[in-house]
Amino acid sequence: VMNSNFLNSLTNFIKKRTFELLGLTLIFLSFALAISFFTYSPTDPSFIYGDNEVKIRNFFGIYGSTLSDFLLQSFGVVSFLVLITFCSWGIKLIIKKQLQNIFIKLFFLTLYILSGSTFFYITFNNSFWLIDSGNSGFVGKLVFNFLYKYFPIIENSYTAYFLIFFTFIFFIFSSDLNIQKL
């Protein structure tokens, strides 16, 4: 009986520390990506543009440059919401030692990336910072072109209001934020 209690408490201890470590990793990842995003420069080498002669301005060097270029050119400004979501998940893992419904949260994350990128493509796509794909990333353009083929009404200004509303709602569901506590 004593051996069984010891093994149960040891297993519980290891499980809790693993969740805490995973939570700290997610928080660290979100802060590292934020630093990488804020020090992003379109002139840095990446997957698309590879010039070894250019001085890399990104804080994390070629790795930060490549990763931030990929995320920002793919999803645009909505990538910053992903950082907040990762940080929120990390805090939940540290405090509650669990992350419930991860597949549903990933589904909502995908939905808010798609709706947010499309919103930015319709409204504020011109960017001097994200010169290749604009504020929406190429995902926003792809989603817009796909939807426009079947629903030309998507260019309506009311559609932008619906998209930003759904982006906000999906972001809250994905990040598991409690609006009453905020």
PDB file of C-alpha atoms in Angstrom:
ATOM      1  CA  VAL A   1       0.000   0.000   0.000  1.00  0.00           C
ATOM      2  CA  MET A   2       2.819   2.386   0.864  1.00  0.00           C
ATOM      3  CA  ASN A   3       4.634   1.564  -2.371  1.00  0.00           C
ATOM      4  CA  SER A   4       1.480   2.288  -4.359  1.00  0.00           C
ATOM      5  CA  ASN A   5       0.964   5.663  -2.626  1.00  0.00           C
ATOM      6  CA  PHE A   6       4.575   6.606  -3.274  1.00  0.00           C
ATOM      7  CA  LEU A   7       4.313   5.714  -6.964  1.00  0.00           C
ATOM      8  CA  ASN A   8       1.038   7.640  -7.303  1.00  0.00           C
ATOM      9  CA  SER A   9       2.476  10.735  -5.663  1.00  0.00           C
ATOM     10  CA  LEU A  10       5.660  10.472  -7.746  1.00  0.00           C
ATOM     11  CA  THR A  11       3.623  10.118 -10.949  1.00  0.00           C
ATOM     12  CA  ASN A  12       1.454  13.077  -9.950  1.00  0.00           C
ATOM     13  CA  PHE A  13       4.553  15.149  -9.142  1.00  0.00           C
ATOM     14  CA  ILE A  14       6.185  14.367 -12.504  1.00  0.00           C
ATOM     15  CA  LYS A  15       2.936  15.076 -14.361  1.00  0.00           C
ATOM     16  CA  LYS A  16       2.556  18.500 -12.720  1.00  0.00           C
ATOM     17  CA  ARG A  17       6.183  19.475 -13.381  1.00  0.00           C
ATOM     18  CA  THR A  18       5.847  18.381 -17.004  1.00  0.00           C
ATOM     19  CA  PHE A  19       2.810  20.629 -17.469  1.00  0.00           C
ATOM     20  CA  GLU A  20       4.680  23.502 -15.800  1.00  0.00           C
ATOM     21  CA  LEU A  21       7.701  22.951 -18.048  1.00  0.00           C
ATOM     22  CA  LEU A  22       5.488  22.861 -21.124  1.00  0.00           C
ATOM     23  CA  GLY A  23       3.757  26.054 -19.937  1.00  0.00           C
ATOM     24  CA  LEU A  24       7.074  27.824 -19.402  1.00  0.00           C
ATOM     25  CA  THR A  25       8.201  26.643 -22.840  1.00  0.00           C
ATOM     26  CA  LEU A  26       5.080  28.110 -24.472  1.00  0.00           C
ATOM     27  CA  ILE A  27       5.534  31.428 -22.640  1.00  0.00           C
ATOM     28  CA  PHE A  28       9.220  31.545 -23.552  1.00  0.00           C
ATOM     29  CA  LEU A  29       8.372  30.692 -27.164  1.00  0.00           C
ATOM     30  CA  SER A  30       5.789  33.471 -27.359  1.00  0.00           C
ATOM     31  CA  PHE A  31       8.201  36.052 -25.925  1.00  0.00           C
ATOM     32  CA  ALA A  32      11.039  34.878 -28.173  1.00  0.00           C
ATOM     33  CA  LEU A  33       8.754  35.093 -31.216  1.00  0.00           C
ATOM     34  CA  ALA A  34       7.612  38.558 -30.114  1.00  0.00           C
ATOM     35  CA  ILE A  35      11.237  39.720 -29.970  1.00  0.00           C
ATOM     36  CA  SER A  36      11.820  38.119 -33.345  1.00  0.00           C
ATOM     37  CA  PHE A  37       8.737  39.855 -34.791  1.00  0.00           C
ATOM     38  CA  PHE A  38       9.673  43.270 -33.395  1.00  0.00           C
ATOM     39  CA  THR A  39      13.218  43.018 -34.752  1.00  0.00           C
ATOM     40  CA  TYR A  40      12.002  41.691 -38.110  1.00  0.00           C
ATOM     41  CA  SER A  41      13.313  43.425 -41.182  1.00  0.00           C
ATOM     42  CA  PRO A  42      12.149  42.652 -44.727  1.00  0.00           C
ATOM     43  CA  THR A  43      15.750  42.961 -45.906  1.00  0.00           C
ATOM     44  CA  ASP A  44      16.952  40.099 -43.695  1.00  0.00           C
ATOM     45  CA  PRO A  45      17.626  36.793 -45.453  1.00  0.00           C
ATOM     46  CA  SER A  46      14.857  34.194 -45.266  1.00  0.00           C
ATOM     47  CA  PHE A  47      13.440  31.254 -47.235  1.00  0.00           C
ATOM     48  CA  ILE A  48      12.582  33.507 -50.155  1.00  0.00           C
ATOM     49  CA  TYR A  49      15.486  35.933 -50.138  1.00  0.00           C
ATOM     50  CA  GLY A  50      18.848  34.458 -49.277  1.00  0.00           C
ATOM     51  CA  ASP A  51      21.715  36.948 -49.406  1.00  0.00           C
ATOM     52  CA  ASN A  52      24.698  36.067 -47.256  1.00  0.00           C
ATOM     53  CA  GLU A  53      26.203  39.526 -47.674  1.00  0.00           C
ATOM     54  CA  VAL A  54      23.394  41.322 -45.810  1.00  0.00           C
ATOM     55  CA  LYS A  55      23.787  42.135 -42.121  1.00  0.00           C
ATOM     56  CA  ILE A  56      20.962  40.399 -40.253  1.00  0.00           C
ATOM     57  CA  ARG A  57      19.013  42.793 -38.044  1.00  0.00           C
ATOM     58  CA  ASN A  58      16.876  40.191 -36.299  1.00  0.00           C
ATOM     59  CA  PHE A  59      17.781  39.629 -32.642  1.00  0.00           C
ATOM     60  CA  PHE A  60      17.900  35.844 -33.121  1.00  0.00           C
ATOM     61  CA  GLY A  61      19.897  35.984 -36.334  1.00  0.00           C
ATOM     62  CA  ILE A  62      19.076  33.847 -39.341  1.00  0.00           C
ATOM     63  CA  TYR A  63      16.746  31.567 -37.357  1.00  0.00           C
ATOM     64  CA  GLY A  64      14.646  34.444 -36.031  1.00  0.00           C
ATOM     65  CA  SER A  65      14.685  36.103 -39.428  1.00  0.00           C
ATOM     66  CA  THR A  66      13.508  32.979 -41.210  1.00  0.00           C
ATOM     67  CA  LEU A  67      10.819  32.062 -38.692  1.00  0.00           C
ATOM     68  CA  SER A  68       9.420  35.570 -38.320  1.00  0.00           C
ATOM     69  CA  ASP A  69       9.444  36.068 -42.088  1.00  0.00           C
ATOM     70  CA  PHE A  70       7.568  32.801 -42.595  1.00  0.00           C
ATOM     71  CA  LEU A  71       4.889  33.581 -39.988  1.00  0.00           C
ATOM     72  CA  LEU A  72       4.457  37.266 -40.867  1.00  0.00           C
ATOM     73  CA  GLN A  73       4.385  36.678 -44.622  1.00  0.00           C
ATOM     74  CA  SER A  74       1.980  33.754 -44.170  1.00  0.00           C
ATOM     75  CA  PHE A  75      -0.505  35.135 -41.633  1.00  0.00           C
ATOM     76  CA  GLY A  76       0.391  38.816 -41.447  1.00  0.00           C
ATOM     77  CA  VAL A  77      -0.421  40.888 -38.386  1.00  0.00           C
ATOM     78  CA  VAL A  78      -2.650  38.116 -37.009  1.00  0.00           C
ATOM     79  CA  SER A  79       0.578  36.312 -36.050  1.00  0.00           C
ATOM     80  CA  PHE A  80       0.739  38.583 -33.001  1.00  0.00           C
ATOM     81  CA  LEU A  81      -2.545  37.096 -31.757  1.00  0.00           C
ATOM     82  CA  VAL A  82      -0.986  33.639 -32.010  1.00  0.00           C
ATOM     83  CA  LEU A  83       1.716  34.811 -29.594  1.00  0.00           C
ATOM     84  CA  ILE A  84      -0.930  35.910 -27.099  1.00  0.00           C
ATOM     85  CA  THR A  85      -2.705  32.574 -27.488  1.00  0.00           C
ATOM     86  CA  PHE A  86       0.511  30.617 -26.835  1.00  0.00           C
ATOM     87  CA  CYS A  87       1.237  32.762 -23.781  1.00  0.00           C
ATOM     88  CA  SER A  88      -2.298  32.205 -22.494  1.00  0.00           C
ATOM     89  CA  TRP A  89      -1.962  28.451 -22.965  1.00  0.00           C
ATOM     90  CA  GLY A  90       1.355  28.522 -21.108  1.00  0.00           C
ATOM     91  CA  ILE A  91      -0.136  30.396 -18.170  1.00  0.00           C
ATOM     92  CA  LYS A  92      -3.064  27.944 -18.031  1.00  0.00           C
ATOM     93  CA  LEU A  93      -0.628  25.029 -17.992  1.00  0.00           C
ATOM     94  CA  ILE A  94       1.377  26.543 -15.140  1.00  0.00           C
ATOM     95  CA  ILE A  95      -1.621  27.536 -13.012  1.00  0.00           C
ATOM     96  CA  LYS A  96      -4.165  24.785 -13.690  1.00  0.00           C
ATOM     97  CA  LYS A  97      -1.703  22.030 -14.690  1.00  0.00           C
ATOM     98  CA  GLN A  98      -3.955  21.117 -17.614  1.00  0.00           C
ATOM     99  CA  LEU A  99      -5.042  22.364 -20.999  1.00  0.00           C
ATOM    100  CA  GLN A 100      -8.513  21.135 -21.801  1.00  0.00           C
ATOM    101  CA  ASN A 101     -10.000  20.712 -25.280  1.00  0.00           C
ATOM    102  CA  ILE A 102      -6.733  21.362 -27.132  1.00  0.00           C
ATOM    103  CA  PHE A 103      -8.131  20.222 -30.478  1.00  0.00           C
ATOM    104  CA  ILE A 104     -11.079  22.596 -30.198  1.00  0.00           C
ATOM    105  CA  LYS A 105      -8.688  25.410 -29.257  1.00  0.00           C
ATOM    106  CA  LEU A 106      -6.502  24.600 -32.267  1.00  0.00           C
ATOM    107  CA  PHE A 107      -9.634  24.647 -34.431  1.00  0.00           C
ATOM    108  CA  PHE A 108     -10.562  28.120 -33.127  1.00  0.00           C
ATOM    109  CA  LEU A 109      -6.950  29.243 -33.622  1.00  0.00           C
ATOM    110  CA  THR A 110      -7.197  28.206 -37.270  1.00  0.00           C
ATOM    111  CA  LEU A 111     -10.531  30.001 -37.634  1.00  0.00           C
ATOM    112  CA  TYR A 112      -9.264  33.275 -36.192  1.00  0.00           C
ATOM    113  CA  ILE A 113      -6.146  33.147 -38.349  1.00  0.00           C
ATOM    114  CA  LEU A 114      -8.305  32.704 -41.455  1.00  0.00           C
ATOM    115  CA  SER A 115     -10.918  35.320 -40.532  1.00  0.00           C
ATOM    116  CA  GLY A 116      -8.341  37.821 -39.229  1.00  0.00           C
ATOM    117  CA  SER A 117      -6.098  37.500 -42.270  1.00  0.00           C
ATOM    118  CA  THR A 118      -9.107  37.958 -44.541  1.00  0.00           C
ATOM    119  CA  PHE A 119     -10.191  41.016 -42.537  1.00  0.00           C
ATOM    120  CA  PHE A 120      -6.777  42.615 -42.986  1.00  0.00           C
ATOM    121  CA  TYR A 121      -6.781  41.786 -46.694  1.00  0.00           C
ATOM    122  CA  ILE A 122     -10.123  43.550 -47.151  1.00  0.00           C
ATOM    123  CA  THR A 123      -9.359  46.581 -44.979  1.00  0.00           C
ATOM    124  CA  PHE A 124      -5.696  47.365 -44.239  1.00  0.00           C
ATOM    125  CA  ASN A 125      -3.550  45.235 -46.499  1.00  0.00           C
ATOM    126  CA  ASN A 126      -1.041  47.885 -47.633  1.00  0.00           C
ATOM    127  CA  SER A 127       2.050  47.725 -45.484  1.00  0.00           C
ATOM    128  CA  PHE A 128       5.469  49.318 -45.599  1.00  0.00           C
ATOM    129  CA  TRP A 129       6.715  46.739 -43.125  1.00  0.00           C
ATOM    130  CA  LEU A 130       5.371  43.513 -44.658  1.00  0.00           C
ATOM    131  CA  ILE A 131       6.126  44.423 -48.243  1.00  0.00           C
ATOM    132  CA  ASP A 132       5.679  41.028 -49.906  1.00  0.00           C
ATOM    133  CA  SER A 133       2.242  39.916 -48.728  1.00  0.00           C
ATOM    134  CA  GLY A 134       0.935  42.916 -46.828  1.00  0.00           C
ATOM    135  CA  ASN A 135      -0.727  42.967 -43.422  1.00  0.00           C
ATOM    136  CA  SER A 136      -2.868  39.954 -44.315  1.00  0.00           C
ATOM    137  CA  GLY A 137      -0.133  37.571 -45.368  1.00  0.00           C
ATOM    138  CA  PHE A 138      -0.666  35.325 -48.332  1.00  0.00           C
ATOM    139  CA  VAL A 139      -3.276  33.343 -46.369  1.00  0.00           C
ATOM    140  CA  GLY A 140      -5.580  36.376 -46.305  1.00  0.00           C
ATOM    141  CA  LYS A 141      -5.270  36.774 -50.050  1.00  0.00           C
ATOM    142  CA  LEU A 142      -5.923  33.087 -50.694  1.00  0.00           C
ATOM    143  CA  VAL A 143      -8.989  32.986 -48.429  1.00  0.00           C
ATOM    144  CA  PHE A 144     -10.354  36.201 -49.932  1.00  0.00           C
ATOM    145  CA  ASN A 145      -9.915  34.964 -53.507  1.00  0.00           C
ATOM    146  CA  PHE A 146     -11.533  31.642 -52.647  1.00  0.00           C
ATOM    147  CA  LEU A 147     -14.524  33.276 -50.951  1.00  0.00           C
ATOM    148  CA  TYR A 148     -14.856  35.991 -53.598  1.00  0.00           C
ATOM    149  CA  LYS A 149     -15.306  33.326 -56.263  1.00  0.00           C
ATOM    150  CA  TYR A 150     -18.460  32.044 -54.537  1.00  0.00           C
ATOM    151  CA  PHE A 151     -19.555  35.080 -52.499  1.00  0.00           C
ATOM    152  CA  PRO A 152     -18.702  38.376 -54.231  1.00  0.00           C
ATOM    153  CA  ILE A 153     -20.521  40.163 -51.417  1.00  0.00           C
ATOM    154  CA  ILE A 154     -17.384  39.665 -49.318  1.00  0.00           C
ATOM    155  CA  GLU A 155     -16.160  43.073 -50.528  1.00  0.00           C
ATOM    156  CA  ASN A 156     -19.053  44.682 -48.665  1.00  0.00           C
ATOM    157  CA  SER A 157     -17.920  46.828 -45.721  1.00  0.00           C
ATOM    158  CA  TYR A 158     -20.264  44.963 -43.391  1.00  0.00           C
ATOM    159  CA  THR A 159     -18.347  41.785 -44.104  1.00  0.00           C
ATOM    160  CA  ALA A 160     -15.266  43.369 -42.558  1.00  0.00           C
ATOM    161  CA  TYR A 161     -17.235  44.018 -39.354  1.00  0.00           C
ATOM    162  CA  PHE A 162     -18.349  40.395 -39.243  1.00  0.00           C
ATOM    163  CA  LEU A 163     -14.811  39.170 -39.879  1.00  0.00           C
ATOM    164  CA  ILE A 164     -13.276  41.272 -37.092  1.00  0.00           C
ATOM    165  CA  PHE A 165     -16.084  40.224 -34.738  1.00  0.00           C
ATOM    166  CA  PHE A 166     -15.553  36.525 -35.502  1.00  0.00           C
ATOM    167  CA  THR A 167     -11.781  36.936 -35.263  1.00  0.00           C
ATOM    168  CA  PHE A 168     -12.200  38.394 -31.787  1.00  0.00           C
ATOM    169  CA  ILE A 169     -14.664  35.685 -30.694  1.00  0.00           C
ATOM    170  CA  PHE A 170     -12.542  32.835 -32.082  1.00  0.00           C
ATOM    171  CA  PHE A 171      -9.440  34.375 -30.469  1.00  0.00           C
ATOM    172  CA  ILE A 172     -11.167  34.440 -27.072  1.00  0.00           C
ATOM    173  CA  PHE A 173     -12.298  30.813 -27.439  1.00  0.00           C
ATOM    174  CA  SER A 174      -8.875  29.664 -28.609  1.00  0.00           C
ATOM    175  CA  SER A 175      -6.967  31.535 -25.907  1.00  0.00           C
ATOM    176  CA  ASP A 176      -9.504  30.456 -23.269  1.00  0.00           C
ATOM    177  CA  LEU A 177      -9.791  34.021 -22.000  1.00  0.00           C
ATOM    178  CA  ASN A 178     -12.445  34.900 -19.462  1.00  0.00           C
ATOM    179  CA  ILE A 179     -13.905  38.276 -20.453  1.00  0.00           C
ATOM    180  CA  GLN A 180     -15.473  38.805 -17.029  1.00  0.00           C
ATOM    181  CA  LYS A 181     -12.048  38.583 -15.363  1.00  0.00           C
ATOM    182  CA  LEU A 182     -10.513  40.932 -17.926  1.00  0.00           C
TER     183      LEU A 182
END
